[in-house]
């Protein structure tokens, strides 16, 4: 069920490009207000990963999350770091849900290969934010419930 994660085992890891930080934080805030725990790099205190690196913290978040949420835009698709995050989540067989943050942008290349057939929610302003959030929360909760059921079977 949602909200069972912690900072070490978040329900959702949010991947975004700095150009979309405000939108990613708005999505994070709404998820958390609905009991879904999130990991996003801005919440990590610098001293908590000083012994390692931010990349190690990101990798650990991907490994420990149930849902990998891509908040993509053209800048996201051009970022090698964002591409590596999405590739790693895909290789770890994480549930990948995509949030399009930019109107009239369709991903191409590696990003399209990874997220092209995944669940997509449009936060570009084309549809009301609240309606897209409701759908996103519902979808995440379904995956969290499935994950809980699978864990109980093990």
GROMACS .gro file of C-alpha atoms in nm:
model
  154
    1UNK     CA    1   0.000   0.000   0.000
    2UNK     CA    2   0.109   0.358  -0.043
    3UNK     CA    3   0.300   0.539   0.222
    4UNK     CA    4   0.482   0.227   0.342
    5UNK     CA    5   0.814   0.343   0.207
    6UNK     CA    6   1.073   0.545   0.391
    7UNK     CA    7   1.361   0.762   0.280
    8UNK     CA    8   1.559   0.440   0.232
    9UNK     CA    9   1.277   0.255   0.056
   10UNK     CA   10   1.064   0.518  -0.113
   11UNK     CA   11   0.747   0.433  -0.298
   12UNK     CA   12   0.854   0.660  -0.585
   13UNK     CA   13   1.187   0.789  -0.714
   14UNK     CA   14   1.143   1.110  -0.913
   15UNK     CA   15   1.382   1.171  -1.202
   16UNK     CA   16   1.388   1.517  -1.359
   17UNK     CA   17   1.612   1.775  -1.522
   18UNK     CA   18   1.695   2.092  -1.327
   19UNK     CA   19   1.499   2.296  -1.581
   20UNK     CA   20   1.185   2.117  -1.457
   21UNK     CA   21   1.261   2.131  -1.087
   22UNK     CA   22   0.953   2.338  -0.997
   23UNK     CA   23   0.714   2.098  -1.174
   24UNK     CA   24   0.887   1.792  -1.026
   25UNK     CA   25   0.857   1.938  -0.676
   26UNK     CA   26   0.488   2.017  -0.730
   27UNK     CA   27   0.428   1.655  -0.831
   28UNK     CA   28   0.633   1.534  -0.531
   29UNK     CA   29   0.436   1.754  -0.292
   30UNK     CA   30   0.103   1.624  -0.424
   31UNK     CA   31   0.217   1.262  -0.401
   32UNK     CA   32   0.338   1.310  -0.044
   33UNK     CA   33   0.014   1.485   0.053
   34UNK     CA   34  -0.157   1.165  -0.061
   35UNK     CA   35   0.060   0.936   0.151
   36UNK     CA   36   0.305   0.828  -0.119
   37UNK     CA   37   0.668   0.849  -0.011
   38UNK     CA   38   0.907   0.999  -0.261
   39UNK     CA   39   1.279   1.027  -0.317
   40UNK     CA   40   1.403   1.330  -0.507
   41UNK     CA   41   1.759   1.455  -0.501
   42UNK     CA   42   1.675   1.797  -0.354
   43UNK     CA   43   1.554   1.627  -0.035
   44UNK     CA   44   1.891   1.465   0.023
   45UNK     CA   45   2.111   1.651   0.265
   46UNK     CA   46   2.460   1.700   0.126
   47UNK     CA   47   2.623   1.546   0.433
   48UNK     CA   48   2.416   1.228   0.401
   49UNK     CA   49   2.595   1.134   0.080
   50UNK     CA   50   2.933   1.297   0.146
   51UNK     CA   51   3.092   0.959   0.208
   52UNK     CA   52   2.966   0.844  -0.132
   53UNK     CA   53   2.833   1.050  -0.414
   54UNK     CA   54   2.505   1.187  -0.538
   55UNK     CA   55   2.516   0.929  -0.818
   56UNK     CA   56   2.540   0.651  -0.557
   57UNK     CA   57   2.244   0.800  -0.370
   58UNK     CA   58   2.046   0.813  -0.695
   59UNK     CA   59   2.136   0.452  -0.776
   60UNK     CA   60   2.029   0.341  -0.428
   61UNK     CA   61   1.698   0.528  -0.465
   62UNK     CA   62   1.634   0.355  -0.796
   63UNK     CA   63   1.719   0.016  -0.648
   64UNK     CA   64   1.491   0.069  -0.348
   65UNK     CA   65   1.188   0.235  -0.506
   66UNK     CA   66   0.880   0.060  -0.640
   67UNK     CA   67   0.798   0.320  -0.908
   68UNK     CA   68   1.046   0.523  -1.114
   69UNK     CA   69   0.878   0.846  -1.223
   70UNK     CA   70   1.031   1.030  -1.518
   71UNK     CA   71   0.941   1.398  -1.540
   72UNK     CA   72   1.059   1.449  -1.892
   73UNK     CA   73   1.109   1.740  -2.125
   74UNK     CA   74   1.343   1.820  -2.411
   75UNK     CA   75   1.619   1.911  -2.164
   76UNK     CA   76   1.561   1.581  -1.979
   77UNK     CA   77   1.604   1.392  -2.305
   78UNK     CA   78   1.931   1.576  -2.372
   79UNK     CA   79   2.076   1.501  -2.028
   80UNK     CA   80   2.317   1.207  -2.014
   81UNK     CA   81   2.260   1.176  -1.637
   82UNK     CA   82   1.881   1.157  -1.681
   83UNK     CA   83   1.928   0.902  -1.958
   84UNK     CA   84   2.149   0.690  -1.731
   85UNK     CA   85   1.889   0.704  -1.453
   86UNK     CA   86   1.613   0.587  -1.687
   87UNK     CA   87   1.835   0.314  -1.832
   88UNK     CA   88   1.926   0.192  -1.483
   89UNK     CA   89   1.563   0.186  -1.369
   90UNK     CA   90   1.472  -0.006  -1.683
   91UNK     CA   91   1.756  -0.255  -1.629
   92UNK     CA   92   1.636  -0.307  -1.270
   93UNK     CA   93   1.288  -0.382  -1.409
   94UNK     CA   94   1.127  -0.099  -1.215
   95UNK     CA   95   0.778   0.017  -1.295
   96UNK     CA   96   0.838   0.327  -1.504
   97UNK     CA   97   0.572   0.594  -1.521
   98UNK     CA   98   0.631   0.902  -1.733
   99UNK     CA   99   0.514   1.258  -1.686
  100UNK     CA  100   0.540   1.480  -1.993
  101UNK     CA  101   0.619   1.831  -1.872
  102UNK     CA  102   0.653   2.001  -2.209
  103UNK     CA  103   0.384   2.061  -2.470
  104UNK     CA  104   0.464   1.948  -2.823
  105UNK     CA  105   0.763   1.740  -2.717
  106UNK     CA  106   0.791   1.373  -2.798
  107UNK     CA  107   1.097   1.185  -2.674
  108UNK     CA  108   1.327   1.020  -2.923
  109UNK     CA  109   1.632   0.797  -2.913
  110UNK     CA  110   1.714   0.604  -2.598
  111UNK     CA  111   1.454   0.786  -2.389
  112UNK     CA  112   1.178   0.696  -2.633
  113UNK     CA  113   1.292   0.334  -2.627
  114UNK     CA  114   1.263   0.326  -2.248
  115UNK     CA  115   0.946   0.527  -2.191
  116UNK     CA  116   0.775   0.507  -2.529
  117UNK     CA  117   0.547   0.221  -2.429
  118UNK     CA  118   0.518   0.309  -2.061
  119UNK     CA  119   0.237   0.480  -1.876
  120UNK     CA  120   0.219   0.849  -1.959
  121UNK     CA  121   0.062   1.141  -1.778
  122UNK     CA  122   0.057   1.483  -1.938
  123UNK     CA  123   0.158   1.770  -1.709
  124UNK     CA  124   0.241   2.008  -1.995
  125UNK     CA  125  -0.065   2.224  -1.929
  126UNK     CA  126  -0.273   2.056  -2.197
  127UNK     CA  127  -0.496   1.901  -1.929
  128UNK     CA  128  -0.586   2.025  -1.578
  129UNK     CA  129  -0.305   1.948  -1.333
  130UNK     CA  130  -0.544   1.816  -1.067
  131UNK     CA  131  -0.703   1.563  -1.304
  132UNK     CA  132  -0.364   1.433  -1.416
  133UNK     CA  133  -0.252   1.411  -1.051
  134UNK     CA  134  -0.561   1.208  -0.958
  135UNK     CA  135  -0.488   0.962  -1.238
  136UNK     CA  136  -0.118   0.946  -1.150
  137UNK     CA  137  -0.189   0.879  -0.781
  138UNK     CA  138  -0.440   0.608  -0.871
  139UNK     CA  139  -0.188   0.440  -1.102
  140UNK     CA  140   0.096   0.455  -0.850
  141UNK     CA  141  -0.127   0.308  -0.579
  142UNK     CA  142  -0.214   0.016  -0.809
  143UNK     CA  143   0.155  -0.060  -0.857
  144UNK     CA  144   0.228  -0.027  -0.486
  145UNK     CA  145  -0.055  -0.265  -0.407
  146UNK     CA  146   0.072  -0.514  -0.668
  147UNK     CA  147   0.420  -0.487  -0.521
  148UNK     CA  148   0.287  -0.549  -0.168
  149UNK     CA  149   0.095  -0.855  -0.290
  150UNK     CA  150   0.405  -0.994  -0.464
  151UNK     CA  151   0.615  -0.939  -0.153
  152UNK     CA  152   0.365  -1.129   0.061
  153UNK     CA  153   0.382  -1.424  -0.179
  154UNK     CA  154   0.760  -1.455  -0.137
   0.00000   0.00000   0.00000
